[in-house]
Amino acid sequence: MRSTPERVPDRSAPVVVTGACLVVLALAVVALAPRVLTRAGWTIDRPLTAIAAWQASVVVGVAGFVVGIALVVLAGRPLTDPFGIGDSPSHGLNVGVAVLAVIAFAVAVRVRPGPEHEAAREAIRTGAAPHREVDGTLVAVLQADTALACAVPGRSGGVLVSTGLTEQLHTDELEAVVAHERAHLRQHHAAVVGFAESVERAVPWVPGARAMARSTRVLVEFAADDAAARRVGRDALRRAVLVADATGALGAVRASRLS
């Protein structure tokens, strides 16, 4: 009597289901997180938490989608050689080309500092903007009629203000402006905004990417305001904002928030 061969259970099915669930989860996060975070009132009072939530939603969405697709595509393949490189040398070449393409794309969409930052950095480096100490911080003061204050990241960066702004501010207001810009540097806001804008450039068709970039640009201002207010007080900072950004819509929102 012939024995029937034992059926080998298909272990790829649970992997495919897990991958599909991860893809669905990623799509749900990408779709729902922007709606929740743009409508939640607490983000105004806790900007650092809101920034972390935005970034976490992007990481969860991207990681879940990539891992989920990988599990679905590679289900049933041996763990020792999931891409089948041993079957054909061209498989390894294809994988290498794909990895290089992803790296090249990431480099291409990375947002770099704009020309205004480069001009400010050059003014600080060459000494065209002499330094002055404000509340314990060396600040580069640029001769210009325009009201200007900016935080320039990097080794040759720092805080730069224009004489057009300093001449309009009282001492405590100038200290508030410097504390605000210094907070941008200490909390690495340039990198935070650069990450959000890079995501927007990478997937501009995703509404959440645009919402993240817009929200992040506002939230870093709120976070810097909070740090400056803790150092010099909310009233001095509010008065400085009304002088430095009297006509801007964001300036009005910042001043209202501080009052």
JSON list of C-alpha atoms in Angstrom, two decimals, residues 50-232:
[
{"chain": "A", "resi": 50, "resn": "ALA", "atom": "CA", "xyz": [3.33, 68.07, 17.65]},
{"chain": "A", "resi": 51, "resn": "ILE", "atom": "CA", "xyz": [6.58, 68.08, 15.65]},
{"chain": "A", "resi": 52, "resn": "ALA", "atom": "CA", "xyz": [7.49, 64.67, 17.09]},
{"chain": "A", "resi": 53, "resn": "ALA", "atom": "CA", "xyz": [4.02, 63.37, 16.21]},
{"chain": "A", "resi": 54, "resn": "TRP", "atom": "CA", "xyz": [4.37, 64.56, 12.60]},
{"chain": "A", "resi": 55, "resn": "GLN", "atom": "CA", "xyz": [7.76, 62.92, 12.23]},
{"chain": "A", "resi": 56, "resn": "ALA", "atom": "CA", "xyz": [6.61, 59.72, 13.90]},
{"chain": "A", "resi": 57, "resn": "SER", "atom": "CA", "xyz": [3.66, 59.46, 11.52]},
{"chain": "A", "resi": 58, "resn": "VAL", "atom": "CA", "xyz": [6.00, 59.79, 8.54]},
{"chain": "A", "resi": 59, "resn": "VAL", "atom": "CA", "xyz": [8.41, 57.17, 9.89]},
{"chain": "A", "resi": 60, "resn": "VAL", "atom": "CA", "xyz": [5.58, 54.74, 10.70]},
{"chain": "A", "resi": 61, "resn": "GLY", "atom": "CA", "xyz": [3.95, 55.32, 7.32]},
{"chain": "A", "resi": 62, "resn": "VAL", "atom": "CA", "xyz": [7.13, 54.88, 5.26]},
{"chain": "A", "resi": 63, "resn": "ALA", "atom": "CA", "xyz": [8.53, 52.00, 7.31]},
{"chain": "A", "resi": 64, "resn": "GLY", "atom": "CA", "xyz": [5.20, 50.17, 7.41]},
{"chain": "A", "resi": 65, "resn": "PHE", "atom": "CA", "xyz": [4.71, 50.52, 3.66]},
{"chain": "A", "resi": 66, "resn": "VAL", "atom": "CA", "xyz": [8.26, 49.44, 2.75]},
{"chain": "A", "resi": 67, "resn": "VAL", "atom": "CA", "xyz": [8.35, 46.49, 5.16]},
{"chain": "A", "resi": 68, "resn": "GLY", "atom": "CA", "xyz": [4.83, 45.42, 4.20]},
{"chain": "A", "resi": 69, "resn": "ILE", "atom": "CA", "xyz": [5.59, 45.42, 0.48]},
{"chain": "A", "resi": 70, "resn": "ALA", "atom": "CA", "xyz": [8.84, 43.56, 1.13]},
{"chain": "A", "resi": 71, "resn": "LEU", "atom": "CA", "xyz": [7.06, 40.86, 3.12]},
{"chain": "A", "resi": 72, "resn": "VAL", "atom": "CA", "xyz": [4.46, 40.37, 0.39]},
{"chain": "A", "resi": 73, "resn": "VAL", "atom": "CA", "xyz": [7.01, 40.26, -2.43]},
{"chain": "A", "resi": 74, "resn": "LEU", "atom": "CA", "xyz": [9.56, 38.09, -0.63]},
{"chain": "A", "resi": 75, "resn": "ALA", "atom": "CA", "xyz": [7.12, 35.68, 1.03]},
{"chain": "A", "resi": 76, "resn": "GLY", "atom": "CA", "xyz": [8.14, 32.07, 0.58]},
{"chain": "A", "resi": 77, "resn": "ARG", "atom": "CA", "xyz": [11.71, 32.88, -0.36]},
{"chain": "A", "resi": 78, "resn": "PRO", "atom": "CA", "xyz": [14.58, 31.50, 1.72]},
{"chain": "A", "resi": 79, "resn": "LEU", "atom": "CA", "xyz": [15.89, 33.82, 4.41]},
{"chain": "A", "resi": 80, "resn": "THR", "atom": "CA", "xyz": [19.48, 33.12, 3.40]},
{"chain": "A", "resi": 81, "resn": "ASP", "atom": "CA", "xyz": [18.92, 34.48, -0.13]},
{"chain": "A", "resi": 82, "resn": "PRO", "atom": "CA", "xyz": [15.57, 36.33, -0.32]},
{"chain": "A", "resi": 83, "resn": "PHE", "atom": "CA", "xyz": [16.46, 38.20, -3.52]},
{"chain": "A", "resi": 84, "resn": "GLY", "atom": "CA", "xyz": [17.59, 35.10, -5.40]},
{"chain": "A", "resi": 85, "resn": "ILE", "atom": "CA", "xyz": [21.09, 36.48, -5.94]},
{"chain": "A", "resi": 86, "resn": "GLY", "atom": "CA", "xyz": [22.50, 32.96, -5.92]},
{"chain": "A", "resi": 87, "resn": "ASP", "atom": "CA", "xyz": [20.26, 31.97, -8.85]},
{"chain": "A", "resi": 88, "resn": "SER", "atom": "CA", "xyz": [21.63, 34.61, -11.18]},
{"chain": "A", "resi": 89, "resn": "PRO", "atom": "CA", "xyz": [24.36, 37.27, -10.89]},
{"chain": "A", "resi": 90, "resn": "SER", "atom": "CA", "xyz": [22.03, 39.76, -12.58]},
{"chain": "A", "resi": 91, "resn": "HIS", "atom": "CA", "xyz": [19.71, 39.64, -9.57]},
{"chain": "A", "resi": 92, "resn": "GLY", "atom": "CA", "xyz": [22.44, 41.06, -7.36]},
{"chain": "A", "resi": 93, "resn": "LEU", "atom": "CA", "xyz": [23.15, 43.75, -9.94]},
{"chain": "A", "resi": 94, "resn": "ASN", "atom": "CA", "xyz": [19.49, 44.69, -10.06]},
{"chain": "A", "resi": 95, "resn": "VAL", "atom": "CA", "xyz": [19.31, 44.95, -6.26]},
{"chain": "A", "resi": 96, "resn": "GLY", "atom": "CA", "xyz": [22.43, 47.12, -6.21]},
{"chain": "A", "resi": 97, "resn": "VAL", "atom": "CA", "xyz": [21.05, 49.43, -8.88]},
{"chain": "A", "resi": 98, "resn": "ALA", "atom": "CA", "xyz": [17.76, 49.74, -6.98]},
{"chain": "A", "resi": 99, "resn": "VAL", "atom": "CA", "xyz": [19.57, 50.64, -3.74]},
{"chain": "A", "resi": 100, "resn": "LEU", "atom": "CA", "xyz": [21.71, 53.24, -5.52]},
{"chain": "A", "resi": 101, "resn": "ALA", "atom": "CA", "xyz": [18.58, 54.70, -7.13]},
{"chain": "A", "resi": 102, "resn": "VAL", "atom": "CA", "xyz": [16.92, 55.08, -3.74]},
{"chain": "A", "resi": 103, "resn": "ILE", "atom": "CA", "xyz": [20.01, 56.78, -2.31]},
{"chain": "A", "resi": 104, "resn": "ALA", "atom": "CA", "xyz": [20.28, 59.12, -5.31]},
{"chain": "A", "resi": 105, "resn": "PHE", "atom": "CA", "xyz": [16.60, 60.03, -4.96]},
{"chain": "A", "resi": 106, "resn": "ALA", "atom": "CA", "xyz": [17.01, 60.77, -1.24]},
{"chain": "A", "resi": 107, "resn": "VAL", "atom": "CA", "xyz": [19.98, 63.04, -1.99]},
{"chain": "A", "resi": 108, "resn": "ALA", "atom": "CA", "xyz": [18.14, 64.78, -4.83]},
{"chain": "A", "resi": 109, "resn": "VAL", "atom": "CA", "xyz": [15.08, 65.69, -2.75]},
{"chain": "A", "resi": 110, "resn": "ARG", "atom": "CA", "xyz": [17.05, 66.85, 0.29]},
{"chain": "A", "resi": 111, "resn": "VAL", "atom": "CA", "xyz": [16.35, 70.52, 0.94]},
{"chain": "A", "resi": 112, "resn": "ARG", "atom": "CA", "xyz": [19.49, 72.59, 1.44]},
{"chain": "A", "resi": 113, "resn": "PRO", "atom": "CA", "xyz": [19.81, 76.00, 3.12]},
{"chain": "A", "resi": 114, "resn": "GLY", "atom": "CA", "xyz": [18.70, 78.84, 0.87]},
{"chain": "A", "resi": 115, "resn": "PRO", "atom": "CA", "xyz": [20.89, 81.61, -0.53]},
{"chain": "A", "resi": 116, "resn": "GLU", "atom": "CA", "xyz": [19.89, 83.95, 2.29]},
{"chain": "A", "resi": 117, "resn": "HIS", "atom": "CA", "xyz": [21.45, 81.55, 4.81]},
{"chain": "A", "resi": 118, "resn": "GLU", "atom": "CA", "xyz": [24.58, 81.30, 2.72]},
{"chain": "A", "resi": 119, "resn": "ALA", "atom": "CA", "xyz": [24.82, 85.10, 2.53]},
{"chain": "A", "resi": 120, "resn": "ALA", "atom": "CA", "xyz": [24.37, 85.40, 6.30]},
{"chain": "A", "resi": 121, "resn": "ARG", "atom": "CA", "xyz": [26.96, 82.68, 6.94]},
{"chain": "A", "resi": 122, "resn": "GLU", "atom": "CA", "xyz": [29.42, 84.45, 4.65]},
{"chain": "A", "resi": 123, "resn": "ALA", "atom": "CA", "xyz": [28.83, 87.76, 6.43]},
{"chain": "A", "resi": 124, "resn": "ILE", "atom": "CA", "xyz": [29.54, 86.11, 9.79]},
{"chain": "A", "resi": 125, "resn": "ARG", "atom": "CA", "xyz": [32.61, 84.22, 8.54]},
{"chain": "A", "resi": 126, "resn": "THR", "atom": "CA", "xyz": [34.28, 87.16, 6.81]},
{"chain": "A", "resi": 127, "resn": "GLY", "atom": "CA", "xyz": [33.59, 89.64, 9.58]},
{"chain": "A", "resi": 128, "resn": "ALA", "atom": "CA", "xyz": [31.38, 91.82, 7.38]},
{"chain": "A", "resi": 129, "resn": "ALA", "atom": "CA", "xyz": [28.90, 91.61, 10.27]},
{"chain": "A", "resi": 130, "resn": "PRO", "atom": "CA", "xyz": [30.82, 92.56, 13.44]},
{"chain": "A", "resi": 131, "resn": "HIS", "atom": "CA", "xyz": [29.89, 90.72, 16.64]},
{"chain": "A", "resi": 132, "resn": "ARG", "atom": "CA", "xyz": [28.17, 92.11, 19.70]},
{"chain": "A", "resi": 133, "resn": "GLU", "atom": "CA", "xyz": [27.31, 90.33, 22.92]},
{"chain": "A", "resi": 134, "resn": "VAL", "atom": "CA", "xyz": [23.60, 90.18, 23.72]},
{"chain": "A", "resi": 135, "resn": "ASP", "atom": "CA", "xyz": [22.51, 88.35, 26.89]},
{"chain": "A", "resi": 136, "resn": "GLY", "atom": "CA", "xyz": [25.66, 86.23, 26.86]},
{"chain": "A", "resi": 137, "resn": "THR", "atom": "CA", "xyz": [25.44, 85.38, 23.14]},
{"chain": "A", "resi": 138, "resn": "LEU", "atom": "CA", "xyz": [27.77, 86.69, 20.45]},
{"chain": "A", "resi": 139, "resn": "VAL", "atom": "CA", "xyz": [25.52, 88.11, 17.76]},
{"chain": "A", "resi": 140, "resn": "ALA", "atom": "CA", "xyz": [26.59, 89.25, 14.30]},
{"chain": "A", "resi": 141, "resn": "VAL", "atom": "CA", "xyz": [25.16, 92.70, 13.56]},
{"chain": "A", "resi": 142, "resn": "LEU", "atom": "CA", "xyz": [24.72, 93.48, 9.88]},
{"chain": "A", "resi": 143, "resn": "GLN", "atom": "CA", "xyz": [24.47, 97.06, 8.64]},
{"chain": "A", "resi": 144, "resn": "ALA", "atom": "CA", "xyz": [21.12, 97.05, 6.82]},
{"chain": "A", "resi": 145, "resn": "ASP", "atom": "CA", "xyz": [17.95, 99.12, 6.91]},
{"chain": "A", "resi": 146, "resn": "THR", "atom": "CA", "xyz": [15.73, 96.04, 6.68]},
{"chain": "A", "resi": 147, "resn": "ALA", "atom": "CA", "xyz": [14.53, 94.49, 9.94]},
{"chain": "A", "resi": 148, "resn": "LEU", "atom": "CA", "xyz": [16.23, 91.10, 9.94]},
{"chain": "A", "resi": 149, "resn": "ALA", "atom": "CA", "xyz": [16.96, 88.34, 12.45]},
{"chain": "A", "resi": 150, "resn": "CYS", "atom": "CA", "xyz": [17.95, 84.81, 11.56]},
{"chain": "A", "resi": 151, "resn": "ALA", "atom": "CA", "xyz": [19.61, 81.72, 12.96]},
{"chain": "A", "resi": 152, "resn": "VAL", "atom": "CA", "xyz": [22.29, 80.29, 10.68]},
{"chain": "A", "resi": 153, "resn": "PRO", "atom": "CA", "xyz": [23.10, 76.62, 11.43]},
{"chain": "A", "resi": 154, "resn": "GLY", "atom": "CA", "xyz": [26.57, 75.13, 11.01]},
{"chain": "A", "resi": 155, "resn": "ARG", "atom": "CA", "xyz": [30.05, 75.73, 12.37]},
{"chain": "A", "resi": 156, "resn": "SER", "atom": "CA", "xyz": [30.39, 79.10, 10.69]},
{"chain": "A", "resi": 157, "resn": "GLY", "atom": "CA", "xyz": [26.82, 80.07, 11.55]},
{"chain": "A", "resi": 158, "resn": "GLY", "atom": "CA", "xyz": [25.20, 81.74, 14.52]},
{"chain": "A", "resi": 159, "resn": "VAL", "atom": "CA", "xyz": [22.67, 84.45, 15.26]},
{"chain": "A", "resi": 160, "resn": "LEU", "atom": "CA", "xyz": [22.55, 87.46, 12.93]},
{"chain": "A", "resi": 161, "resn": "VAL", "atom": "CA", "xyz": [20.49, 90.61, 13.31]},
{"chain": "A", "resi": 162, "resn": "SER", "atom": "CA", "xyz": [20.39, 93.81, 11.30]},
{"chain": "A", "resi": 163, "resn": "THR", "atom": "CA", "xyz": [20.85, 97.35, 12.54]},
{"chain": "A", "resi": 164, "resn": "GLY", "atom": "CA", "xyz": [17.44, 98.09, 11.00]},
{"chain": "A", "resi": 165, "resn": "LEU", "atom": "CA", "xyz": [15.97, 95.80, 13.65]},
{"chain": "A", "resi": 166, "resn": "THR", "atom": "CA", "xyz": [18.20, 96.57, 16.64]},
{"chain": "A", "resi": 167, "resn": "GLU", "atom": "CA", "xyz": [17.49, 100.30, 16.34]},
{"chain": "A", "resi": 168, "resn": "GLN", "atom": "CA", "xyz": [13.78, 99.64, 16.81]},
{"chain": "A", "resi": 169, "resn": "LEU", "atom": "CA", "xyz": [14.07, 97.38, 19.87]},
{"chain": "A", "resi": 170, "resn": "HIS", "atom": "CA", "xyz": [14.54, 97.99, 23.56]},
{"chain": "A", "resi": 171, "resn": "THR", "atom": "CA", "xyz": [17.20, 95.95, 25.36]},
{"chain": "A", "resi": 172, "resn": "ASP", "atom": "CA", "xyz": [14.82, 93.30, 26.68]},
{"chain": "A", "resi": 173, "resn": "GLU", "atom": "CA", "xyz": [13.15, 93.02, 23.26]},
{"chain": "A", "resi": 174, "resn": "LEU", "atom": "CA", "xyz": [16.51, 92.48, 21.54]},
{"chain": "A", "resi": 175, "resn": "GLU", "atom": "CA", "xyz": [17.37, 89.83, 24.13]},
{"chain": "A", "resi": 176, "resn": "ALA", "atom": "CA", "xyz": [14.05, 88.15, 23.34]},
{"chain": "A", "resi": 177, "resn": "VAL", "atom": "CA", "xyz": [14.82, 88.10, 19.61]},
{"chain": "A", "resi": 178, "resn": "VAL", "atom": "CA", "xyz": [18.27, 86.64, 20.24]},
{"chain": "A", "resi": 179, "resn": "ALA", "atom": "CA", "xyz": [16.85, 84.02, 22.63]},
{"chain": "A", "resi": 180, "resn": "HIS", "atom": "CA", "xyz": [14.31, 83.04, 19.95]},
{"chain": "A", "resi": 181, "resn": "GLU", "atom": "CA", "xyz": [16.99, 82.61, 17.27]},
{"chain": "A", "resi": 182, "resn": "ARG", "atom": "CA", "xyz": [19.28, 80.80, 19.68]},
{"chain": "A", "resi": 183, "resn": "ALA", "atom": "CA", "xyz": [16.46, 78.34, 20.40]},
{"chain": "A", "resi": 184, "resn": "HIS", "atom": "CA", "xyz": [16.26, 77.60, 16.68]},
{"chain": "A", "resi": 185, "resn": "LEU", "atom": "CA", "xyz": [19.93, 76.60, 16.75]},
{"chain": "A", "resi": 186, "resn": "ARG", "atom": "CA", "xyz": [19.83, 74.59, 19.98]},
{"chain": "A", "resi": 187, "resn": "GLN", "atom": "CA", "xyz": [16.73, 72.64, 18.96]},
{"chain": "A", "resi": 188, "resn": "HIS", "atom": "CA", "xyz": [18.07, 72.06, 15.42]},
{"chain": "A", "resi": 189, "resn": "HIS", "atom": "CA", "xyz": [15.00, 73.54, 13.77]},
{"chain": "A", "resi": 190, "resn": "ALA", "atom": "CA", "xyz": [16.75, 73.94, 10.42]},
{"chain": "A", "resi": 191, "resn": "ALA", "atom": "CA", "xyz": [17.18, 70.15, 10.24]},
{"chain": "A", "resi": 192, "resn": "VAL", "atom": "CA", "xyz": [13.58, 69.60, 11.38]},
{"chain": "A", "resi": 193, "resn": "VAL", "atom": "CA", "xyz": [12.19, 71.91, 8.70]},
{"chain": "A", "resi": 194, "resn": "GLY", "atom": "CA", "xyz": [14.60, 70.49, 6.12]},
{"chain": "A", "resi": 195, "resn": "PHE", "atom": "CA", "xyz": [13.32, 66.98, 6.83]},
{"chain": "A", "resi": 196, "resn": "ALA", "atom": "CA", "xyz": [9.68, 68.05, 6.45]},
{"chain": "A", "resi": 197, "resn": "GLU", "atom": "CA", "xyz": [10.37, 69.95, 3.23]},
{"chain": "A", "resi": 198, "resn": "SER", "atom": "CA", "xyz": [12.37, 67.02, 1.84]},
{"chain": "A", "resi": 199, "resn": "VAL", "atom": "CA", "xyz": [9.40, 64.73, 2.45]},
{"chain": "A", "resi": 200, "resn": "GLU", "atom": "CA", "xyz": [7.19, 67.24, 0.68]},
{"chain": "A", "resi": 201, "resn": "ARG", "atom": "CA", "xyz": [9.54, 67.29, -2.32]},
{"chain": "A", "resi": 202, "resn": "ALA", "atom": "CA", "xyz": [9.78, 63.49, -2.36]},
{"chain": "A", "resi": 203, "resn": "VAL", "atom": "CA", "xyz": [6.01, 62.88, -2.41]},
{"chain": "A", "resi": 204, "resn": "PRO", "atom": "CA", "xyz": [4.38, 66.19, -3.40]},
{"chain": "A", "resi": 205, "resn": "TRP", "atom": "CA", "xyz": [1.17, 64.41, -4.45]},
{"chain": "A", "resi": 206, "resn": "VAL", "atom": "CA", "xyz": [0.51, 63.30, -0.85]},
{"chain": "A", "resi": 207, "resn": "PRO", "atom": "CA", "xyz": [-1.59, 65.97, 0.93]},
{"chain": "A", "resi": 208, "resn": "GLY", "atom": "CA", "xyz": [-0.14, 64.97, 4.29]},
{"chain": "A", "resi": 209, "resn": "ALA", "atom": "CA", "xyz": [3.38, 65.80, 3.11]},
{"chain": "A", "resi": 210, "resn": "ARG", "atom": "CA", "xyz": [2.38, 69.35, 2.25]},
{"chain": "A", "resi": 211, "resn": "ALA", "atom": "CA", "xyz": [0.50, 69.71, 5.53]},
{"chain": "A", "resi": 212, "resn": "MET", "atom": "CA", "xyz": [3.50, 68.46, 7.48]},
{"chain": "A", "resi": 213, "resn": "ALA", "atom": "CA", "xyz": [5.84, 70.98, 5.83]},
{"chain": "A", "resi": 214, "resn": "ARG", "atom": "CA", "xyz": [3.47, 73.89, 6.43]},
{"chain": "A", "resi": 215, "resn": "SER", "atom": "CA", "xyz": [2.78, 72.88, 10.03]},
{"chain": "A", "resi": 216, "resn": "THR", "atom": "CA", "xyz": [6.44, 72.30, 10.84]},
{"chain": "A", "resi": 217, "resn": "ARG", "atom": "CA", "xyz": [7.45, 75.76, 9.64]},
{"chain": "A", "resi": 218, "resn": "VAL", "atom": "CA", "xyz": [4.91, 77.26, 12.06]},
{"chain": "A", "resi": 219, "resn": "LEU", "atom": "CA", "xyz": [5.53, 74.87, 14.95]},
{"chain": "A", "resi": 220, "resn": "VAL", "atom": "CA", "xyz": [9.27, 75.58, 15.11]},
{"chain": "A", "resi": 221, "resn": "GLU", "atom": "CA", "xyz": [8.44, 79.27, 15.54]},
{"chain": "A", "resi": 222, "resn": "PHE", "atom": "CA", "xyz": [6.12, 78.42, 18.43]},
{"chain": "A", "resi": 223, "resn": "ALA", "atom": "CA", "xyz": [8.76, 76.17, 19.99]},
{"chain": "A", "resi": 224, "resn": "ALA", "atom": "CA", "xyz": [11.42, 78.89, 19.73]},
{"chain": "A", "resi": 225, "resn": "ASP", "atom": "CA", "xyz": [8.97, 81.39, 21.22]},
{"chain": "A", "resi": 226, "resn": "ASP", "atom": "CA", "xyz": [8.37, 79.10, 24.19]},
{"chain": "A", "resi": 227, "resn": "ALA", "atom": "CA", "xyz": [12.12, 78.74, 24.83]},
{"chain": "A", "resi": 228, "resn": "ALA", "atom": "CA", "xyz": [12.67, 82.50, 24.55]},
{"chain": "A", "resi": 229, "resn": "ALA", "atom": "CA", "xyz": [9.69, 83.29, 26.77]},
{"chain": "A", "resi": 230, "resn": "ARG", "atom": "CA", "xyz": [11.07, 81.07, 29.52]},
{"chain": "A", "resi": 231, "resn": "ARG", "atom": "CA", "xyz": [14.32, 83.06, 29.42]},
{"chain": "A", "resi": 232, "resn": "VAL", "atom": "CA", "xyz": [13.21, 86.69, 29.00]}
]
